[in-house]
Amino acid sequence: KVDNIKLMRCTACYLVRYCSVICQKSHRSQHKQACKKRAAELRDELLFRQPESTHLGDCPICMLPLSLDPNSMTSCCSKVICKGCDLANEIQKMEESQSQILCPFCRHPVPPTDEGIDLNTLKRIEANDPVAMRHVGTRCYHEGDYDSAFEYFTKASGLGEADAHYQLSTMYRDGFVEENKKKELYHLEEAAIAGHPRARCNLAVLDCENGRTKRAVKHFMIAAKLGHVLSLENLKNLFIGGAVTKEDLATAIRAHKAAVDAMKSPQREAAAAFLQERI
């Protein structure tokens, strides 16, 4: 505050303060260039920050990082469960001769029919659950109902759901809605900031296509450290081309292995073997 006047900060760059909207508008022409530059720098600081984990987080039961491979989602509480805990729950049902499978997280009975599961999911959507919205949006997308998919993804992304941001980027890219490069980039960046490795990898590819190799390397490094295999392979190819140093590649390989190892457990390995036998 100055002379009891609360100064307003420029919300784009945070560099200057104004005593009024009129003052801000009159200074706009002088401030515009510096504002745009600083805003871009702030965005990059946020974008290239290494996330602590992927957008999936940890399994709420075993508390280990969720694998980047498909996991299970419960319809009653929209919790994403690793395959190991999901299989352990089924084994418990058989050992205890339970008449009905219970949710491994909230212990509510799992509906025996698809209609019951869909009803649970709709209840979660009514409660503004972004995971349920994204789940239904994905189903609509695969069924060819792109308008409904877009609507669900938009609502979920507005609530911070990272995979919904990623799905919207693909819809803008592939023409399922009106093609919009700016919105595609925005949703990719929002997903990447939230720890989405595939979105990060896509950003790296876009930077490579536009000749921004240094930015691409940064994106691939971040995604590889989250356990993303394709990003690590791209780093190896860039190393062969001389764009990645030996030290950076070694760092990425070690971090990638650590991330992948953290996602492993005996239960998950047993589940993978069980599912392989079913194929």
PDB file of C-alpha atoms in Angstrom:
ATOM      1  CA  LYS A   1       0.000   0.000   0.000  1.00  0.00           C
ATOM      2  CA  VAL A   2       1.162   3.538  -0.799  1.00  0.00           C
ATOM      3  CA  ASP A   3      -0.618   6.501   0.862  1.00  0.00           C
ATOM      4  CA  ASN A   4      -3.428   4.115   1.840  1.00  0.00           C
ATOM      5  CA  ILE A   5      -3.887   3.086  -1.816  1.00  0.00           C
ATOM      6  CA  LYS A   6      -3.679  -0.645  -2.461  1.00  0.00           C
ATOM      7  CA  LEU A   7      -1.540  -1.105  -5.564  1.00  0.00           C
ATOM      8  CA  MET A   8      -2.623  -3.666  -8.154  1.00  0.00           C
ATOM      9  CA  ARG A   9       0.016  -6.045  -9.485  1.00  0.00           C
ATOM     10  CA  CYS A  10       0.218  -6.972 -13.168  1.00  0.00           C
ATOM     11  CA  THR A  11      -1.099 -10.533 -13.068  1.00  0.00           C
ATOM     12  CA  ALA A  12       0.827 -11.606 -16.178  1.00  0.00           C
ATOM     13  CA  CYS A  13       4.402 -10.721 -15.219  1.00  0.00           C
ATOM     14  CA  TYR A  14       4.229  -9.556 -11.568  1.00  0.00           C
ATOM     15  CA  LEU A  15       6.884  -6.940 -12.371  1.00  0.00           C
ATOM     16  CA  VAL A  16       4.969  -3.707 -11.817  1.00  0.00           C
ATOM     17  CA  ARG A  17       2.131  -2.349  -9.692  1.00  0.00           C
ATOM     18  CA  TYR A  18      -0.571   0.187 -10.545  1.00  0.00           C
ATOM     19  CA  CYS A  19      -2.700   2.520  -8.491  1.00  0.00           C
ATOM     20  CA  SER A  20      -5.735   2.060 -10.757  1.00  0.00           C
ATOM     21  CA  VAL A  21      -7.054   0.407 -13.893  1.00  0.00           C
ATOM     22  CA  ILE A  22      -6.721   3.726 -15.731  1.00  0.00           C
ATOM     23  CA  CYS A  23      -3.050   3.923 -14.777  1.00  0.00           C
ATOM     24  CA  GLN A  24      -2.517   0.327 -15.956  1.00  0.00           C
ATOM     25  CA  LYS A  25      -4.175   0.954 -19.325  1.00  0.00           C
ATOM     26  CA  SER A  26      -2.174   4.129 -19.942  1.00  0.00           C
ATOM     27  CA  HIS A  27       1.075   2.262 -19.267  1.00  0.00           C
ATOM     28  CA  ARG A  28       0.143  -0.762 -21.373  1.00  0.00           C
ATOM     29  CA  SER A  29       1.947   0.286 -24.564  1.00  0.00           C
ATOM     30  CA  GLN A  30       5.205   0.853 -22.668  1.00  0.00           C
ATOM     31  CA  HIS A  31       4.901  -2.295 -20.577  1.00  0.00           C
ATOM     32  CA  LYS A  32       3.612  -4.778 -23.159  1.00  0.00           C
ATOM     33  CA  GLN A  33       6.942  -6.086 -24.491  1.00  0.00           C
ATOM     34  CA  ALA A  34       8.601  -6.557 -21.092  1.00  0.00           C
ATOM     35  CA  CYS A  35       5.398  -8.084 -19.729  1.00  0.00           C
ATOM     36  CA  LYS A  36       5.163 -10.642 -22.518  1.00  0.00           C
ATOM     37  CA  LYS A  37       8.823 -11.625 -22.101  1.00  0.00           C
ATOM     38  CA  ARG A  38       8.587 -12.076 -18.330  1.00  0.00           C
ATOM     39  CA  ALA A  39       5.282 -13.949 -18.572  1.00  0.00           C
ATOM     40  CA  ALA A  40       6.916 -16.420 -20.982  1.00  0.00           C
ATOM     41  CA  GLU A  41       9.846 -16.855 -18.576  1.00  0.00           C
ATOM     42  CA  LEU A  42       7.492 -17.564 -15.678  1.00  0.00           C
ATOM     43  CA  ARG A  43       5.574 -20.073 -17.773  1.00  0.00           C
ATOM     44  CA  ASP A  44       8.793 -21.891 -18.681  1.00  0.00           C
ATOM     45  CA  GLU A  45       9.891 -21.968 -15.036  1.00  0.00           C
ATOM     46  CA  LEU A  46       6.652 -23.758 -14.227  1.00  0.00           C
ATOM     47  CA  LEU A  47       6.719 -25.949 -17.316  1.00  0.00           C
ATOM     48  CA  PHE A  48      10.268 -27.251 -16.876  1.00  0.00           C
ATOM     49  CA  ARG A  49       9.999 -27.985 -13.171  1.00  0.00           C
ATOM     50  CA  GLN A  50      10.528 -31.703 -12.492  1.00  0.00           C
ATOM     51  CA  PRO A  51       7.287 -33.141 -11.007  1.00  0.00           C
ATOM     52  CA  GLU A  52       7.632 -35.271  -7.877  1.00  0.00           C
ATOM     53  CA  SER A  53       5.541 -38.018  -9.506  1.00  0.00           C
ATOM     54  CA  THR A  54       3.433 -38.719 -12.548  1.00  0.00           C
ATOM     55  CA  HIS A  55      -0.123 -37.425 -12.818  1.00  0.00           C
ATOM     56  CA  LEU A  56      -1.311 -40.825 -11.588  1.00  0.00           C
ATOM     57  CA  GLY A  57       0.277 -40.488  -8.155  1.00  0.00           C
ATOM     58  CA  ASP A  58       0.357 -43.477  -5.799  1.00  0.00           C
ATOM     59  CA  CYS A  59      -1.955 -46.462  -5.454  1.00  0.00           C
ATOM     60  CA  PRO A  60      -4.156 -45.539  -2.452  1.00  0.00           C
ATOM     61  CA  ILE A  61      -3.816 -49.065  -1.034  1.00  0.00           C
ATOM     62  CA  CYS A  62      -0.172 -50.183  -1.375  1.00  0.00           C
ATOM     63  CA  MET A  63       1.032 -46.557  -1.555  1.00  0.00           C
ATOM     64  CA  LEU A  64       3.509 -47.333  -4.350  1.00  0.00           C
ATOM     65  CA  PRO A  65       3.682 -45.138  -7.479  1.00  0.00           C
ATOM     66  CA  LEU A  66       1.105 -46.255 -10.030  1.00  0.00           C
ATOM     67  CA  SER A  67       2.448 -47.831 -13.186  1.00  0.00           C
ATOM     68  CA  LEU A  68       2.160 -46.018 -16.505  1.00  0.00           C
ATOM     69  CA  ASP A  69       0.510 -49.191 -17.834  1.00  0.00           C
ATOM     70  CA  PRO A  70      -3.297 -49.404 -17.505  1.00  0.00           C
ATOM     71  CA  ASN A  71      -4.583 -49.575 -13.922  1.00  0.00           C
ATOM     72  CA  SER A  72      -8.031 -50.299 -12.494  1.00  0.00           C
ATOM     73  CA  MET A  73     -10.596 -47.621 -11.625  1.00  0.00           C
ATOM     74  CA  THR A  74     -13.330 -48.208  -9.069  1.00  0.00           C
ATOM     75  CA  SER A  75     -16.782 -46.960 -10.050  1.00  0.00           C
ATOM     76  CA  CYS A  76     -17.983 -46.341  -6.494  1.00  0.00           C
ATOM     77  CA  CYS A  77     -15.233 -43.932  -5.370  1.00  0.00           C
ATOM     78  CA  SER A  78     -13.260 -43.312  -8.607  1.00  0.00           C
ATOM     79  CA  LYS A  79      -9.993 -44.432  -7.026  1.00  0.00           C
ATOM     80  CA  VAL A  80      -7.324 -45.676  -9.420  1.00  0.00           C
ATOM     81  CA  ILE A  81      -5.931 -48.956  -8.047  1.00  0.00           C
ATOM     82  CA  CYS A  82      -2.855 -50.851  -9.219  1.00  0.00           C
ATOM     83  CA  LYS A  83      -3.349 -54.279 -10.797  1.00  0.00           C
ATOM     84  CA  GLY A  84      -1.593 -55.943  -7.871  1.00  0.00           C
ATOM     85  CA  CYS A  85      -4.050 -54.640  -5.286  1.00  0.00           C
ATOM     86  CA  ASP A  86      -6.957 -55.353  -7.619  1.00  0.00           C
ATOM     87  CA  LEU A  87      -5.908 -58.997  -7.997  1.00  0.00           C
ATOM     88  CA  ALA A  88      -5.257 -59.307  -4.249  1.00  0.00           C
ATOM     89  CA  ASN A  89      -8.835 -58.178  -3.653  1.00  0.00           C
ATOM     90  CA  GLU A  90     -10.168 -60.859  -6.005  1.00  0.00           C
ATOM     91  CA  ILE A  91      -8.045 -63.521  -4.312  1.00  0.00           C
ATOM     92  CA  GLN A  92      -9.368 -62.423  -0.915  1.00  0.00           C
ATOM     93  CA  LYS A  93     -12.917 -62.821  -2.205  1.00  0.00           C
ATOM     94  CA  MET A  94     -12.208 -66.407  -3.274  1.00  0.00           C
ATOM     95  CA  GLU A  95     -10.358 -67.319  -0.059  1.00  0.00           C
ATOM     96  CA  GLU A  96     -13.101 -65.909   2.180  1.00  0.00           C
ATOM     97  CA  SER A  97     -15.890 -67.248  -0.071  1.00  0.00           C
ATOM     98  CA  GLN A  98     -17.441 -63.806  -0.359  1.00  0.00           C
ATOM     99  CA  SER A  99     -20.687 -63.725  -2.310  1.00  0.00           C
ATOM    100  CA  GLN A 100     -19.817 -60.329  -3.810  1.00  0.00           C
ATOM    101  CA  ILE A 101     -16.627 -58.469  -4.618  1.00  0.00           C
ATOM    102  CA  LEU A 102     -16.042 -55.423  -2.429  1.00  0.00           C
ATOM    103  CA  CYS A 103     -14.241 -52.283  -3.594  1.00  0.00           C
ATOM    104  CA  PRO A 104     -10.597 -52.692  -2.524  1.00  0.00           C
ATOM    105  CA  PHE A 105     -10.574 -49.093  -1.254  1.00  0.00           C
ATOM    106  CA  CYS A 106     -13.945 -48.041   0.198  1.00  0.00           C
ATOM    107  CA  ARG A 107     -15.233 -51.649   0.678  1.00  0.00           C
ATOM    108  CA  HIS A 108     -18.597 -50.923  -0.927  1.00  0.00           C
ATOM    109  CA  PRO A 109     -20.048 -53.837  -2.932  1.00  0.00           C
ATOM    110  CA  VAL A 110     -19.062 -53.769  -6.597  1.00  0.00           C
ATOM    111  CA  PRO A 111     -22.182 -53.921  -8.813  1.00  0.00           C
ATOM    112  CA  PRO A 112     -22.427 -57.248 -10.686  1.00  0.00           C
ATOM    113  CA  THR A 113     -23.695 -55.615 -13.899  1.00  0.00           C
ATOM    114  CA  ASP A 114     -22.420 -52.953 -16.277  1.00  0.00           C
ATOM    115  CA  GLU A 115     -25.610 -50.984 -15.658  1.00  0.00           C
ATOM    116  CA  GLY A 116     -24.856 -50.831 -11.944  1.00  0.00           C
ATOM    117  CA  ILE A 117     -21.281 -49.739 -12.598  1.00  0.00           C
ATOM    118  CA  ASP A 118     -22.498 -47.025 -14.979  1.00  0.00           C
ATOM    119  CA  LEU A 119     -24.966 -45.799 -12.354  1.00  0.00           C
ATOM    120  CA  ASN A 120     -22.145 -45.500  -9.816  1.00  0.00           C
ATOM    121  CA  THR A 121     -20.043 -43.556 -12.301  1.00  0.00           C
ATOM    122  CA  LEU A 122     -22.904 -41.155 -13.039  1.00  0.00           C
ATOM    123  CA  LYS A 123     -23.291 -40.526  -9.308  1.00  0.00           C
ATOM    124  CA  ARG A 124     -19.598 -39.648  -9.143  1.00  0.00           C
ATOM    125  CA  ILE A 125     -20.041 -37.230 -12.057  1.00  0.00           C
ATOM    126  CA  GLU A 126     -22.971 -35.568 -10.288  1.00  0.00           C
ATOM    127  CA  ALA A 127     -20.577 -35.083  -7.350  1.00  0.00           C
ATOM    128  CA  ASN A 128     -18.158 -33.259  -9.715  1.00  0.00           C
ATOM    129  CA  ASP A 129     -15.584 -36.064  -9.720  1.00  0.00           C
ATOM    130  CA  PRO A 130     -13.083 -35.244 -12.524  1.00  0.00           C
ATOM    131  CA  VAL A 131     -11.750 -38.819 -12.751  1.00  0.00           C
ATOM    132  CA  ALA A 132     -15.251 -40.158 -13.438  1.00  0.00           C
ATOM    133  CA  MET A 133     -15.821 -37.401 -16.017  1.00  0.00           C
ATOM    134  CA  ARG A 134     -12.615 -38.249 -17.813  1.00  0.00           C
ATOM    135  CA  HIS A 135     -13.469 -41.964 -17.699  1.00  0.00           C
ATOM    136  CA  VAL A 136     -16.877 -41.428 -19.318  1.00  0.00           C
ATOM    137  CA  GLY A 137     -15.342 -38.971 -21.786  1.00  0.00           C
ATOM    138  CA  THR A 138     -12.829 -41.611 -22.860  1.00  0.00           C
ATOM    139  CA  ARG A 139     -15.613 -44.127 -23.403  1.00  0.00           C
ATOM    140  CA  CYS A 140     -17.602 -41.620 -25.480  1.00  0.00           C
ATOM    141  CA  TYR A 141     -14.478 -40.900 -27.522  1.00  0.00           C
ATOM    142  CA  HIS A 142     -13.956 -44.584 -28.355  1.00  0.00           C
ATOM    143  CA  GLU A 143     -17.639 -44.926 -29.229  1.00  0.00           C
ATOM    144  CA  GLY A 144     -17.339 -42.039 -31.705  1.00  0.00           C
ATOM    145  CA  ASP A 145     -19.431 -39.592 -29.674  1.00  0.00           C
ATOM    146  CA  TYR A 146     -16.846 -36.812 -29.906  1.00  0.00           C
ATOM    147  CA  ASP A 147     -19.172 -33.987 -28.833  1.00  0.00           C
ATOM    148  CA  SER A 148     -19.945 -35.701 -25.520  1.00  0.00           C
ATOM    149  CA  ALA A 149     -16.291 -36.676 -25.089  1.00  0.00           C
ATOM    150  CA  PHE A 150     -15.233 -33.069 -25.599  1.00  0.00           C
ATOM    151  CA  GLU A 151     -17.810 -31.883 -23.064  1.00  0.00           C
ATOM    152  CA  TYR A 152     -16.687 -34.379 -20.396  1.00  0.00           C
ATOM    153  CA  PHE A 153     -12.984 -33.708 -21.013  1.00  0.00           C
ATOM    154  CA  THR A 154     -13.541 -29.959 -20.812  1.00  0.00           C
ATOM    155  CA  LYS A 155     -15.351 -30.238 -17.466  1.00  0.00           C
ATOM    156  CA  ALA A 156     -12.724 -32.625 -16.061  1.00  0.00           C
ATOM    157  CA  SER A 157      -9.803 -30.471 -17.216  1.00  0.00           C
ATOM    158  CA  GLY A 158     -11.436 -27.457 -15.591  1.00  0.00           C
ATOM    159  CA  LEU A 159     -11.224 -29.404 -12.322  1.00  0.00           C
ATOM    160  CA  GLY A 160      -7.523 -30.122 -12.867  1.00  0.00           C
ATOM    161  CA  GLU A 161      -7.665 -33.648 -14.327  1.00  0.00           C
ATOM    162  CA  ALA A 162      -4.348 -34.065 -16.188  1.00  0.00           C
ATOM    163  CA  ASP A 163      -5.383 -36.853 -18.566  1.00  0.00           C
ATOM    164  CA  ALA A 164      -8.448 -34.829 -19.597  1.00  0.00           C
ATOM    165  CA  HIS A 165      -6.080 -32.014 -20.617  1.00  0.00           C
ATOM    166  CA  TYR A 166      -4.077 -34.545 -22.635  1.00  0.00           C
ATOM    167  CA  GLN A 167      -7.176 -35.966 -24.330  1.00  0.00           C
ATOM    168  CA  LEU A 168      -8.327 -32.455 -25.264  1.00  0.00           C
ATOM    169  CA  SER A 169      -4.939 -31.774 -26.863  1.00  0.00           C
ATOM    170  CA  THR A 170      -5.325 -34.841 -29.078  1.00  0.00           C
ATOM    171  CA  MET A 171      -8.852 -33.798 -30.082  1.00  0.00           C
ATOM    172  CA  TYR A 172      -7.634 -30.333 -31.102  1.00  0.00           C
ATOM    173  CA  ARG A 173      -4.702 -31.920 -32.957  1.00  0.00           C
ATOM    174  CA  ASP A 174      -6.603 -34.656 -34.790  1.00  0.00           C
ATOM    175  CA  GLY A 175      -9.563 -32.547 -35.887  1.00  0.00           C
ATOM    176  CA  PHE A 176     -12.290 -34.173 -33.773  1.00  0.00           C
ATOM    177  CA  VAL A 177     -13.105 -30.588 -32.825  1.00  0.00           C
ATOM    178  CA  GLU A 178     -12.106 -27.465 -34.719  1.00  0.00           C
ATOM    179  CA  GLU A 179      -8.321 -27.646 -35.100  1.00  0.00           C
ATOM    180  CA  ASN A 180      -6.617 -25.177 -32.801  1.00  0.00           C
ATOM    181  CA  LYS A 181      -2.821 -25.306 -32.361  1.00  0.00           C
ATOM    182  CA  LYS A 182      -2.833 -22.771 -29.543  1.00  0.00           C
ATOM    183  CA  LYS A 183      -5.349 -24.737 -27.476  1.00  0.00           C
ATOM    184  CA  GLU A 184      -3.579 -28.014 -28.303  1.00  0.00           C
ATOM    185  CA  LEU A 185      -0.344 -26.577 -26.913  1.00  0.00           C
ATOM    186  CA  TYR A 186      -2.062 -25.129 -23.849  1.00  0.00           C
ATOM    187  CA  HIS A 187      -3.649 -28.448 -22.858  1.00  0.00           C
ATOM    188  CA  LEU A 188      -0.407 -30.343 -23.502  1.00  0.00           C
ATOM    189  CA  GLU A 189       1.455 -27.940 -21.235  1.00  0.00           C
ATOM    190  CA  GLU A 190      -1.162 -28.151 -18.477  1.00  0.00           C
ATOM    191  CA  ALA A 191      -1.015 -31.954 -18.599  1.00  0.00           C
ATOM    192  CA  ALA A 192       2.804 -31.937 -18.608  1.00  0.00           C
ATOM    193  CA  ILE A 193       2.955 -29.562 -15.623  1.00  0.00           C
ATOM    194  CA  ALA A 194       0.699 -32.006 -13.749  1.00  0.00           C
ATOM    195  CA  GLY A 195       3.166 -34.840 -14.453  1.00  0.00           C
ATOM    196  CA  HIS A 196       1.696 -36.458 -17.601  1.00  0.00           C
ATOM    197  CA  PRO A 197       4.675 -38.156 -19.356  1.00  0.00           C
ATOM    198  CA  ARG A 198       2.968 -38.703 -22.718  1.00  0.00           C
ATOM    199  CA  ALA A 199       1.939 -35.057 -22.879  1.00  0.00           C
ATOM    200  CA  ARG A 200       5.535 -34.095 -22.038  1.00  0.00           C
ATOM    201  CA  CYS A 201       6.818 -36.375 -24.791  1.00  0.00           C
ATOM    202  CA  ASN A 202       4.402 -34.819 -27.295  1.00  0.00           C
ATOM    203  CA  LEU A 203       5.655 -31.352 -26.354  1.00  0.00           C
ATOM    204  CA  ALA A 204       9.206 -32.536 -26.978  1.00  0.00           C
ATOM    205  CA  VAL A 205       8.262 -33.848 -30.407  1.00  0.00           C
ATOM    206  CA  LEU A 206       6.640 -30.511 -31.296  1.00  0.00           C
ATOM    207  CA  ASP A 207       9.792 -28.680 -30.201  1.00  0.00           C
ATOM    208  CA  CYS A 208      11.954 -31.016 -32.314  1.00  0.00           C
ATOM    209  CA  GLU A 209       9.752 -30.351 -35.336  1.00  0.00           C
ATOM    210  CA  ASN A 210      10.174 -26.598 -34.776  1.00  0.00           C
ATOM    211  CA  GLY A 211      13.941 -26.773 -34.358  1.00  0.00           C
ATOM    212  CA  ARG A 212      13.908 -26.161 -30.593  1.00  0.00           C
ATOM    213  CA  THR A 213      16.127 -29.101 -29.728  1.00  0.00           C
ATOM    214  CA  LYS A 214      17.279 -27.828 -26.328  1.00  0.00           C
ATOM    215  CA  ARG A 215      13.689 -27.475 -25.140  1.00  0.00           C
ATOM    216  CA  ALA A 216      12.890 -30.931 -26.515  1.00  0.00           C
ATOM    217  CA  VAL A 217      15.787 -32.463 -24.585  1.00  0.00           C
ATOM    218  CA  LYS A 218      14.512 -30.875 -21.368  1.00  0.00           C
ATOM    219  CA  HIS A 219      11.048 -32.342 -21.953  1.00  0.00           C
ATOM    220  CA  PHE A 220      12.407 -35.810 -22.769  1.00  0.00           C
ATOM    221  CA  MET A 221      14.630 -35.699 -19.665  1.00  0.00           C
ATOM    222  CA  ILE A 222      11.699 -34.858 -17.382  1.00  0.00           C
ATOM    223  CA  ALA A 223       9.466 -37.567 -18.896  1.00  0.00           C
ATOM    224  CA  ALA A 224      12.245 -40.194 -18.806  1.00  0.00           C
ATOM    225  CA  LYS A 225      12.793 -39.480 -15.102  1.00  0.00           C
ATOM    226  CA  LEU A 226       9.093 -40.238 -14.579  1.00  0.00           C
ATOM    227  CA  GLY A 227       9.562 -43.692 -16.112  1.00  0.00           C
ATOM    228  CA  HIS A 228       8.466 -42.971 -19.695  1.00  0.00           C
ATOM    229  CA  VAL A 229      10.214 -45.461 -22.010  1.00  0.00           C
ATOM    230  CA  LEU A 230       9.654 -43.650 -25.320  1.00  0.00           C
ATOM    231  CA  SER A 231      11.190 -40.443 -23.973  1.00  0.00           C
ATOM    232  CA  LEU A 232      14.289 -42.357 -22.888  1.00  0.00           C
ATOM    233  CA  GLU A 233      14.586 -43.932 -26.346  1.00  0.00           C
ATOM    234  CA  ASN A 234      14.305 -40.492 -27.931  1.00  0.00           C
ATOM    235  CA  LEU A 235      17.101 -39.237 -25.676  1.00  0.00           C
ATOM    236  CA  LYS A 236      19.293 -42.113 -26.873  1.00  0.00           C
ATOM    237  CA  ASN A 237      18.621 -41.144 -30.487  1.00  0.00           C
ATOM    238  CA  LEU A 238      19.428 -37.502 -29.739  1.00  0.00           C
ATOM    239  CA  PHE A 239      22.635 -38.625 -28.027  1.00  0.00           C
ATOM    240  CA  ILE A 240      23.676 -40.408 -31.211  1.00  0.00           C
ATOM    241  CA  GLY A 241      22.993 -37.174 -33.077  1.00  0.00           C
ATOM    242  CA  GLY A 242      25.096 -35.191 -30.616  1.00  0.00           C
ATOM    243  CA  ALA A 243      22.241 -33.202 -29.034  1.00  0.00           C
ATOM    244  CA  VAL A 244      22.483 -34.937 -25.632  1.00  0.00           C
ATOM    245  CA  THR A 245      25.643 -35.256 -23.544  1.00  0.00           C
ATOM    246  CA  LYS A 246      26.858 -38.583 -22.181  1.00  0.00           C
ATOM    247  CA  GLU A 247      26.397 -37.301 -18.619  1.00  0.00           C
ATOM    248  CA  ASP A 248      22.795 -36.213 -19.228  1.00  0.00           C
ATOM    249  CA  LEU A 249      21.930 -39.537 -20.857  1.00  0.00           C
ATOM    250  CA  ALA A 250      23.470 -41.465 -17.963  1.00  0.00           C
ATOM    251  CA  THR A 251      21.467 -39.348 -15.499  1.00  0.00           C
ATOM    252  CA  ALA A 252      18.257 -40.014 -17.431  1.00  0.00           C
ATOM    253  CA  ILE A 253      18.909 -43.776 -17.573  1.00  0.00           C
ATOM    254  CA  ARG A 254      19.545 -43.986 -13.812  1.00  0.00           C
ATOM    255  CA  ALA A 255      16.489 -41.871 -12.954  1.00  0.00           C
ATOM    256  CA  HIS A 256      14.297 -43.842 -15.376  1.00  0.00           C
ATOM    257  CA  LYS A 257      15.354 -47.143 -13.799  1.00  0.00           C
ATOM    258  CA  ALA A 258      14.694 -45.791 -10.316  1.00  0.00           C
ATOM    259  CA  ALA A 259      11.208 -44.618 -11.343  1.00  0.00           C
ATOM    260  CA  VAL A 260      10.339 -47.951 -12.972  1.00  0.00           C
ATOM    261  CA  ASP A 261      11.702 -49.955 -10.021  1.00  0.00           C
ATOM    262  CA  ALA A 262       9.601 -47.869  -7.627  1.00  0.00           C
ATOM    263  CA  MET A 263       6.490 -48.969  -9.529  1.00  0.00           C
ATOM    264  CA  LYS A 264       7.267 -52.674  -9.042  1.00  0.00           C
ATOM    265  CA  SER A 265       6.053 -55.006  -6.327  1.00  0.00           C
ATOM    266  CA  PRO A 266       5.610 -58.790  -5.965  1.00  0.00           C
ATOM    267  CA  GLN A 267       1.839 -58.329  -6.101  1.00  0.00           C
ATOM    268  CA  ARG A 268       2.028 -56.376  -9.363  1.00  0.00           C
ATOM    269  CA  GLU A 269       4.375 -58.927 -10.912  1.00  0.00           C
ATOM    270  CA  ALA A 270       1.974 -61.721  -9.905  1.00  0.00           C
ATOM    271  CA  ALA A 271      -0.919 -59.777 -11.440  1.00  0.00           C
ATOM    272  CA  ALA A 272       1.023 -59.291 -14.685  1.00  0.00           C
ATOM    273  CA  ALA A 273       1.789 -63.032 -14.851  1.00  0.00           C
ATOM    274  CA  PHE A 274      -1.860 -63.868 -14.110  1.00  0.00           C
ATOM    275  CA  LEU A 275      -3.138 -61.585 -16.854  1.00  0.00           C
ATOM    276  CA  GLN A 276      -0.578 -62.982 -19.291  1.00  0.00           C
ATOM    277  CA  GLU A 277      -1.867 -66.513 -18.630  1.00  0.00           C
ATOM    278  CA  ARG A 278      -5.397 -65.355 -19.495  1.00  0.00           C
ATOM    279  CA  ILE A 279      -4.328 -64.152 -22.954  1.00  0.00           C
TER     280      ILE A 279
END
